[in-house]
mmCIF file of C-alpha atoms in Angstrom:
data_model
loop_
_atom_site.group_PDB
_atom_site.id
_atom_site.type_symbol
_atom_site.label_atom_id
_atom_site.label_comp_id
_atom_site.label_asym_id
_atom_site.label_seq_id
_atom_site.Cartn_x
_atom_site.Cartn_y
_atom_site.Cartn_z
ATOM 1 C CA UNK A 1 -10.557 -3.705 -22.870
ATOM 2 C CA UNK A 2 -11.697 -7.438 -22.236
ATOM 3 C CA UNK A 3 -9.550 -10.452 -22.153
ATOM 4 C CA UNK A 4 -10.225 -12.980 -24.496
ATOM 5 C CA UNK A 5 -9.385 -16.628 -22.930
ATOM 6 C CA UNK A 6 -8.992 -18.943 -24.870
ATOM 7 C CA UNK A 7 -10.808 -22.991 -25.401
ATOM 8 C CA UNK A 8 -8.100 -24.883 -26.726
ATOM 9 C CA UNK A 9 -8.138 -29.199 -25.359
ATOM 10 C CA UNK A 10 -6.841 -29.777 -23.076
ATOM 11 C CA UNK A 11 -6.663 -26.838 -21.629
ATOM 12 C CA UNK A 12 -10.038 -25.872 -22.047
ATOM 13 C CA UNK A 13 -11.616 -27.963 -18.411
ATOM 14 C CA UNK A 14 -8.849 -25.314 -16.968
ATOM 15 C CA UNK A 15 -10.067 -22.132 -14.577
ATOM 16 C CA UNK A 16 -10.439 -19.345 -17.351
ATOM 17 C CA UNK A 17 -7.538 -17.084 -15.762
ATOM 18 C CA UNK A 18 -5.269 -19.925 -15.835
ATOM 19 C CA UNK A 19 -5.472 -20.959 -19.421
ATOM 20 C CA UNK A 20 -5.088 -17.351 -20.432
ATOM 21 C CA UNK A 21 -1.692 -17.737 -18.599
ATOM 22 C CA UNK A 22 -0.266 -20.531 -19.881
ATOM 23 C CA UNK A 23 -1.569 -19.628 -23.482
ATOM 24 C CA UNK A 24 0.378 -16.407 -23.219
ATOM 25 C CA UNK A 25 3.357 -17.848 -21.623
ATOM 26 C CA UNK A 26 3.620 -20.416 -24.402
ATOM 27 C CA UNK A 27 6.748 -19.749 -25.683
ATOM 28 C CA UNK A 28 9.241 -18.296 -22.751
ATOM 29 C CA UNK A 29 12.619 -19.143 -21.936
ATOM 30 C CA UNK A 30 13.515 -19.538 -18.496
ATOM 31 C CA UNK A 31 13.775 -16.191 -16.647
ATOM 32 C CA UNK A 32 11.438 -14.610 -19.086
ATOM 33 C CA UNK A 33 8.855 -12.628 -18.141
ATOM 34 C CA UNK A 34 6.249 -10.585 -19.855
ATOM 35 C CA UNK A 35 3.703 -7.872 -18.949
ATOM 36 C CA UNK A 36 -0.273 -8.211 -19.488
ATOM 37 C CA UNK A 37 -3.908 -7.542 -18.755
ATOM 38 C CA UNK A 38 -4.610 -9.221 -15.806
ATOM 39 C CA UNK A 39 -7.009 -11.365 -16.050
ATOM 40 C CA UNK A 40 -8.315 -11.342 -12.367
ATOM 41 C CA UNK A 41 -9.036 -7.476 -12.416
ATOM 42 C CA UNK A 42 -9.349 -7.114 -16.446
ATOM 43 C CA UNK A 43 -12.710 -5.251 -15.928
ATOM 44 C CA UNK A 44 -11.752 -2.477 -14.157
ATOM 45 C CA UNK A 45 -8.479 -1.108 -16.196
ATOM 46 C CA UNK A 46 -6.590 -1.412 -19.265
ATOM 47 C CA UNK A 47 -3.081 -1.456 -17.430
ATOM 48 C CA UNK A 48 -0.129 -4.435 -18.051
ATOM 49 C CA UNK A 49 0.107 -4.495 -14.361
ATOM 50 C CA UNK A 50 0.461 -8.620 -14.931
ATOM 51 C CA UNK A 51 3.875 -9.907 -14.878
ATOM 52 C CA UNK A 52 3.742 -13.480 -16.139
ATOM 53 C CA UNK A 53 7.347 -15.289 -15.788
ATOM 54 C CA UNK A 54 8.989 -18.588 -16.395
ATOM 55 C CA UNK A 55 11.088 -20.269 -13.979
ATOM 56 C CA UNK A 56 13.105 -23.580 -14.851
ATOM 57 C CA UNK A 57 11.266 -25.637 -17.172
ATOM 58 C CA UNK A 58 8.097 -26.278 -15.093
ATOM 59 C CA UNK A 59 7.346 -23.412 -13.260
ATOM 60 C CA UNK A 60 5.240 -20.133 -14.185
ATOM 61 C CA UNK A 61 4.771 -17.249 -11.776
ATOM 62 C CA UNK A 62 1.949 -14.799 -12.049
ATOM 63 C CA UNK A 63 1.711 -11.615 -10.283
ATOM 64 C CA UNK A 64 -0.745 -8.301 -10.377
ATOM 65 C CA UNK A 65 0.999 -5.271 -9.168
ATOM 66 C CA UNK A 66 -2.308 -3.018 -8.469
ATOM 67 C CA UNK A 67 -2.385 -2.854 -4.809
ATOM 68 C CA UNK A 68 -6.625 -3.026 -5.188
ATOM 69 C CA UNK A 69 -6.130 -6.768 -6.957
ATOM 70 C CA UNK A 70 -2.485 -8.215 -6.033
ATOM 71 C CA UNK A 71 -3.201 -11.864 -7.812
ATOM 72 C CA UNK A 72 -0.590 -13.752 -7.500
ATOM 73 C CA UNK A 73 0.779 -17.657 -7.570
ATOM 74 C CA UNK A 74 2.714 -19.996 -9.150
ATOM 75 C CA UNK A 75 1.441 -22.571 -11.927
ATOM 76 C CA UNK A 76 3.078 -26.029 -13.496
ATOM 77 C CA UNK A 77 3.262 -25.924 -17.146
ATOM 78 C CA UNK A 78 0.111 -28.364 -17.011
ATOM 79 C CA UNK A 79 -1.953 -26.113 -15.359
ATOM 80 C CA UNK A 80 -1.855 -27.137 -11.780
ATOM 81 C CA UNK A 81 -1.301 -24.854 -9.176
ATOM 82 C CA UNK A 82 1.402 -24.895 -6.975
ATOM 83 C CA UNK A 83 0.619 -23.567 -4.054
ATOM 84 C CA UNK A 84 3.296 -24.302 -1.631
ATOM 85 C CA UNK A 85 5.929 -23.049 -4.671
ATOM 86 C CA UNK A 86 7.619 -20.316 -2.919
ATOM 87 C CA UNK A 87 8.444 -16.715 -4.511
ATOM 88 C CA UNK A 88 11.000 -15.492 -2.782
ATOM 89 C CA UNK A 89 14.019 -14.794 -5.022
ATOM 90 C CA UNK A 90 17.199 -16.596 -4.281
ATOM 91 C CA UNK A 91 19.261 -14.555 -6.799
ATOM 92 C CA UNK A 92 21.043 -11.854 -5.765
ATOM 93 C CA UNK A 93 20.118 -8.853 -7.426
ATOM 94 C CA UNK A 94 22.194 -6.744 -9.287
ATOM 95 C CA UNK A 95 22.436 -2.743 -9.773
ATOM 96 C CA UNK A 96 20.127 -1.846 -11.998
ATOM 97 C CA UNK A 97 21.276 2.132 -12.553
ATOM 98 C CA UNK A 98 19.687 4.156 -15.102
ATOM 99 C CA UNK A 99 21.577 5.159 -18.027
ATOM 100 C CA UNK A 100 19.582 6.930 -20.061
ATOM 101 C CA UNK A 101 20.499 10.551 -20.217
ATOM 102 C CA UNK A 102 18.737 13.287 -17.767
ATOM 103 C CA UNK A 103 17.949 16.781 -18.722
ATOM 104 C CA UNK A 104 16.159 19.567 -16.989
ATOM 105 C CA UNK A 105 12.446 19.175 -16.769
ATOM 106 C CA UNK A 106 10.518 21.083 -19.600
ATOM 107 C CA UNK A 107 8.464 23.883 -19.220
ATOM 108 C CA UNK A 108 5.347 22.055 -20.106
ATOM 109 C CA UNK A 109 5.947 19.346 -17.430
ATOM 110 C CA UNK A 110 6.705 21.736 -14.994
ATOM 111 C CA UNK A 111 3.052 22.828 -15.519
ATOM 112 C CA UNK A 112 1.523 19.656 -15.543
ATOM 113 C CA UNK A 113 3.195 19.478 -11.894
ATOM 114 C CA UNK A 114 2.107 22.405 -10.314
ATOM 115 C CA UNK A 115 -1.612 22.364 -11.909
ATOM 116 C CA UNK A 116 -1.967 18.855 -10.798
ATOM 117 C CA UNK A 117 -0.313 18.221 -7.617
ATOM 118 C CA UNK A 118 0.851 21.853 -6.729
ATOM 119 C CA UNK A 119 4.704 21.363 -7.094
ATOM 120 C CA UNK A 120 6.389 24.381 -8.151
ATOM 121 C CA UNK A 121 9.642 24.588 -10.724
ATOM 122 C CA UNK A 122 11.527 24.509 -7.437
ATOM 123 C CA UNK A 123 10.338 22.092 -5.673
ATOM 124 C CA UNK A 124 11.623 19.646 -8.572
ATOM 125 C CA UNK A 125 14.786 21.603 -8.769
ATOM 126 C CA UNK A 126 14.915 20.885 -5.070
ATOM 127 C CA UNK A 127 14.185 17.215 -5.580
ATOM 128 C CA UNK A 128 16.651 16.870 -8.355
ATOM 129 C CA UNK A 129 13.619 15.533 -10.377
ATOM 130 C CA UNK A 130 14.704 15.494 -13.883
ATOM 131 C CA UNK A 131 13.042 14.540 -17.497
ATOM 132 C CA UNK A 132 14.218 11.627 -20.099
ATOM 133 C CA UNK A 133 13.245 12.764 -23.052
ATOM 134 C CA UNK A 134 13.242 9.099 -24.826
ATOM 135 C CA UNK A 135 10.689 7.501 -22.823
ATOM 136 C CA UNK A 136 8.765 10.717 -22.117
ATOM 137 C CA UNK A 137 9.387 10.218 -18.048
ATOM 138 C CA UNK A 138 9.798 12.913 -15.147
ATOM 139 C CA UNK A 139 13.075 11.076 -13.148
ATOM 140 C CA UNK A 140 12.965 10.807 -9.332
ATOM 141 C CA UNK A 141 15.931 10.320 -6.821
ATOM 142 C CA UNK A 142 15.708 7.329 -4.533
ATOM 143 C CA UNK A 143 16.661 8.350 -1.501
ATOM 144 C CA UNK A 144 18.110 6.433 1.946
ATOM 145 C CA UNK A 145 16.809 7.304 5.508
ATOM 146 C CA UNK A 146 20.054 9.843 5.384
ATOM 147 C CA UNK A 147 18.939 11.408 2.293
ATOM 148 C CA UNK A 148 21.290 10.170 -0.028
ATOM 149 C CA UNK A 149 20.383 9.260 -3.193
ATOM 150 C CA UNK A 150 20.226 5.706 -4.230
ATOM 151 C CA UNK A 151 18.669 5.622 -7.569
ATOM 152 C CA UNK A 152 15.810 6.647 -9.716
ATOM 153 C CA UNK A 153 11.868 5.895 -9.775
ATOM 154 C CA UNK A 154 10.729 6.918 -13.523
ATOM 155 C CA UNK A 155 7.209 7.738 -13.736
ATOM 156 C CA UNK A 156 5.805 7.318 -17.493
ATOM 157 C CA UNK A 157 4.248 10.964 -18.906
ATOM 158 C CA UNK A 158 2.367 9.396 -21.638
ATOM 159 C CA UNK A 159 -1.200 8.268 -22.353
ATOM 160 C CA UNK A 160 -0.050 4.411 -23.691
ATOM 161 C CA UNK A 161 -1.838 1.719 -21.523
ATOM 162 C CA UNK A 162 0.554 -0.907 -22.998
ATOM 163 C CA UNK A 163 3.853 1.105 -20.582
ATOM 164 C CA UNK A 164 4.935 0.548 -17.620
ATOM 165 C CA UNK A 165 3.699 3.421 -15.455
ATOM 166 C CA UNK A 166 7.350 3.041 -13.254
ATOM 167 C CA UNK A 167 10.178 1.993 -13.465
ATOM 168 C CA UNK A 168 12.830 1.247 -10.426
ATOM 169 C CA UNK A 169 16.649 2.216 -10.945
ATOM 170 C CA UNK A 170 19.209 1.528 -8.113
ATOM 171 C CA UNK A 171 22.818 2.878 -8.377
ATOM 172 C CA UNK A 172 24.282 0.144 -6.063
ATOM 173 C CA UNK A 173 23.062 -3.324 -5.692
ATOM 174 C CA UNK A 174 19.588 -3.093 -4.109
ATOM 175 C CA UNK A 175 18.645 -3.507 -0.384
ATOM 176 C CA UNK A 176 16.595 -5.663 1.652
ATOM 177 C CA UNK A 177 14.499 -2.520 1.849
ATOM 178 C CA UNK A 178 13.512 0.270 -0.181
ATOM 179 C CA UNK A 179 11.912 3.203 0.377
ATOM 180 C CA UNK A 180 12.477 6.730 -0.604
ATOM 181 C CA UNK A 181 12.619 9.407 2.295
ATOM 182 C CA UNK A 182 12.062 13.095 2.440
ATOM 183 C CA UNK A 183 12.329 15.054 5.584
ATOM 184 C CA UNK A 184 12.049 18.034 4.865
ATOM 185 C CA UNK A 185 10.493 19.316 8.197
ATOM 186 C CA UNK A 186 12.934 17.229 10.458
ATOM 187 C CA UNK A 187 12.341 18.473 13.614
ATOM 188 C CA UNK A 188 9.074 16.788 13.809
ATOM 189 C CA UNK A 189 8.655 12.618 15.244
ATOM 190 C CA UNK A 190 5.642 11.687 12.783
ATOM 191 C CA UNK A 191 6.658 10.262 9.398
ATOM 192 C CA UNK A 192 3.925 9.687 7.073
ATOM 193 C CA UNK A 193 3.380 6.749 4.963
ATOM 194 C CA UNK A 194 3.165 6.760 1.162
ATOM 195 C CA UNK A 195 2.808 4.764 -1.662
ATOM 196 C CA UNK A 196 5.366 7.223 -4.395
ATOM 197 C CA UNK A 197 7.870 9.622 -4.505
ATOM 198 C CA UNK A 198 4.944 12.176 -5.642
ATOM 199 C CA UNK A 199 3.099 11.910 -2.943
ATOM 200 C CA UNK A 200 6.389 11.981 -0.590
ATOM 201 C CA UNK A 201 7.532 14.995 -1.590
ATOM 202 C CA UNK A 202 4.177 17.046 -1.563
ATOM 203 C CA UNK A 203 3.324 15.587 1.713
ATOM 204 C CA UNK A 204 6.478 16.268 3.491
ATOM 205 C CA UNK A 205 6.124 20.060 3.105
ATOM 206 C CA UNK A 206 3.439 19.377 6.061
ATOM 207 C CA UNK A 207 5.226 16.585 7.498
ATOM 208 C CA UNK A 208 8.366 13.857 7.092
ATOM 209 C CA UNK A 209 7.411 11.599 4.524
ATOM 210 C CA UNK A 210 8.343 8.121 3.023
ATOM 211 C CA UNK A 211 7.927 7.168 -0.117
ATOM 212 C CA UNK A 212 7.360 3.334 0.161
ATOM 213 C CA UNK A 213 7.893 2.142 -3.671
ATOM 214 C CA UNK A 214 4.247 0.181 -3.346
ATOM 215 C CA UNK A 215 2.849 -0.916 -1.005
ATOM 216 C CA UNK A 216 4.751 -3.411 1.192
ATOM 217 C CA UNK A 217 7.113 -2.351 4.612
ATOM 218 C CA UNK A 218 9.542 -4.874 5.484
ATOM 219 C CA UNK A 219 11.333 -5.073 8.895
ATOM 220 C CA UNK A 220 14.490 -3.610 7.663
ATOM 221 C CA UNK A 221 12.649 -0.278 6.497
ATOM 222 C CA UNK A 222 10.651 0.145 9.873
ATOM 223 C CA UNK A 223 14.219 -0.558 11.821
ATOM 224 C CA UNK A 224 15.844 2.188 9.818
ATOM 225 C CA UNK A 225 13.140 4.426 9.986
ATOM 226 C CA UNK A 226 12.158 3.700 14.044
ATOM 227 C CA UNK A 227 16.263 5.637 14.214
ATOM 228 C CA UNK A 228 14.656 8.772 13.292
ATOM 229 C CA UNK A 229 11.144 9.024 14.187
ATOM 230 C CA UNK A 230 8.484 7.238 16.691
ATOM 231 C CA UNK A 231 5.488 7.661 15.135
ATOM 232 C CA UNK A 232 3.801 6.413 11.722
ATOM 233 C CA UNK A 233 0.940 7.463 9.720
ATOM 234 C CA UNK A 234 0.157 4.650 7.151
ATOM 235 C CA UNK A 235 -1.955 6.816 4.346
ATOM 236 C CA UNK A 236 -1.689 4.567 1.136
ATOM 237 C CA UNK A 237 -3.472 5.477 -2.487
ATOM 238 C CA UNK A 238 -7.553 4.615 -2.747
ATOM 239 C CA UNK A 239 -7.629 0.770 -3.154
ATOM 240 C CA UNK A 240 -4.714 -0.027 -0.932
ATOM 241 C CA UNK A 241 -7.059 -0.250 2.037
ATOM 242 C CA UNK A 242 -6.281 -4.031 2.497
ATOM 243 C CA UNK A 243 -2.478 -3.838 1.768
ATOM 244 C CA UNK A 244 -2.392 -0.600 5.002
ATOM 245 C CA UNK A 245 -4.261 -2.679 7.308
ATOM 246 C CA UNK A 246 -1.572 -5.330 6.809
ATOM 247 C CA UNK A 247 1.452 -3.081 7.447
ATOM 248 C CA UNK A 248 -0.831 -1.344 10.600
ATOM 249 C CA UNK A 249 -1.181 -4.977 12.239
ATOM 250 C CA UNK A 250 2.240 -6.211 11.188
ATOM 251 C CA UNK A 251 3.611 -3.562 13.004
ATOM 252 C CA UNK A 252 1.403 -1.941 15.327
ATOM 253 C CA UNK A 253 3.052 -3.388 18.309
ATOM 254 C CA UNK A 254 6.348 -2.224 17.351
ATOM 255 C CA UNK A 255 5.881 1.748 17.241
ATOM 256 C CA UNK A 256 2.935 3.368 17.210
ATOM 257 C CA UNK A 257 0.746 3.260 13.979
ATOM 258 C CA UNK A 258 -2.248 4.945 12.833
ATOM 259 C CA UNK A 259 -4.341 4.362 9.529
ATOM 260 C CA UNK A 260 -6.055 7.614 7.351
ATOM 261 C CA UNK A 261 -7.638 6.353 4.327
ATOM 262 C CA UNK A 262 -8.491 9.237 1.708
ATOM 263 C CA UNK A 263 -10.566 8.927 -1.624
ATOM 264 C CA UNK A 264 -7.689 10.314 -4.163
ATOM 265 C CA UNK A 265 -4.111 9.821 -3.956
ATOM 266 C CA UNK A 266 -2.056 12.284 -1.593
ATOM 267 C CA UNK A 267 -0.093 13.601 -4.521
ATOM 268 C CA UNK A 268 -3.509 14.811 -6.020
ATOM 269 C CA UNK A 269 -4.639 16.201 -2.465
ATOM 270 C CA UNK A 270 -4.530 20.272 -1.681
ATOM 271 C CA UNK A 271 -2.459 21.074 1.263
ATOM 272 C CA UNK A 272 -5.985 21.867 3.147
ATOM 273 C CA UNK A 273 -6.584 18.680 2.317
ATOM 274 C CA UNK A 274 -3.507 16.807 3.286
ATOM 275 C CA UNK A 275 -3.747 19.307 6.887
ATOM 276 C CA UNK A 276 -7.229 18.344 7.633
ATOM 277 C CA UNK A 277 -6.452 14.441 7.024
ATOM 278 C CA UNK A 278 -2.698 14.543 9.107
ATOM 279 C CA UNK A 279 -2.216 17.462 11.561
ATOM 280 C CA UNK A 280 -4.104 17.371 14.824
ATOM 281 C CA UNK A 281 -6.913 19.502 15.178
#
């Protein structure tokens, strides 16, 4: 689907991306934010992965959330960009728990699982995944380093470019850190790396697994996770390559790291697969 930008004075002597910014933020309150094509990486997917936001009266933020693009920055309401503007949030977030009822996954999800990413009925029984029927979403527990859940990841079911493919939910206000851990073989020092809960769970009947929630590790994570294990295996989804190379030298002096970059996501990996690209020959 291609991005039409528009030519309107005086925006018009503007970079391209930018005026298709401001023309679409035209209009927003501050602490508004909308979702969009993004206009950086337009070409290759028809995703809203581009969160466009106002902040105060002068300020828009722009952000792509595909770890292969990751556009971001900060533009006045003129146009110019602000490049020392800085996006950290000052606000303390608040719980953001999910309310809409859960029920038991249908049969025809339950298929779609094990067909596509080999995860039987009770491996999601085990994982207390669960379906919302009003959004069409298979619910996933968030949970801690201990294993205790902290909230839901929602992953959209349907086929509509224009939703949001996830969704975050956190029972209690939200940490420095996030990440969602399974351990299911906890006897063993190598935790695995991962981009979703998916992946996580399918990975960590080979090895312990973390579910990062993208694609960033902050130093809070690593701390809590350096408790239980001393080794890491950073194996992020096929265009990520960039965003695991900056965790792997961020880090790599702090425990030992290692990098395995695959051509499909783990979740969609057999467990030959996952073996040949983890375990030690």
């Amino acid at each position: 689907m291609a991005i039409s930008f528009g030519s309107d004075s005086p925006k018009k002597t503007m970079r391209p991306e930018y005026r298709y910014i401001l023309d679409n933020a035209d209009g927003l309150a501050d602490g508004e934010s909308l979702r969009l094509l993004c206009p950086f990486c337009n070409a290759q997917h028809e995703e809203r992965s581009f969160s466009v936001s106002k902040k105060g009266n002068n300020v828009i933020q722009y952000r792509c959330w595909r770890a292969s693009c990751g556009a971001h920055g900060a533009l006045s309401t003129s146009g110019k960009p602000l490049r020392d503007y800085s996006h950290q949030n000052t606000n303390r977030r608040q719980p953001k728990p999910l309310t809409m009822p859960i029920e038991a996954v249908p049969a025809n999800v339950e298929e779609e699982l094990l067909a596509r990413y080999e995860l039987s009925p009770l491996d999601t029984q085990e994982e207390g995944f669960g379906y919302i029927s009003s959004t069409n979403s298979l619910a996933m527990p968030i949970r801690d380093v201990l294993g205790r859940s902290v909230g839901y990841v929602t992953k959209y079911l349907g086929t509509d470019k224009a939703r949001l493919k996830y969704m975050v939910y956190f029972d209690l206000e939200p940490p420095k850190y996030a990440v969602s851990s399974r351990s299911l073989v906890s006897s063993n020092k190598t935790c695995v790396l991962v981009e979703d809960v998916l992946s996580s769970v399918k990975v960590a009947k080979l090895v312990p697994s973390v579910a990062l929630l993208g694609t960033f590790l902050s130093e809070a994570s690593l701390m809590e996770l350096l408790t239980l294990y001393d080794r890491f295996i950073i194996m992020l989804d096929p265009g990520a390559e960039k965003n695991a190379y900056r965790i792997y030298n961020k880090y790599k002096l702090v425990a030992p790291m290692e990098l395995r970059f695959v051509n499909k996501d783990p979740k969609e990996m057999s467990y030959d697969e996952l073996k040949s690209r983890i375990l030690p020959s």
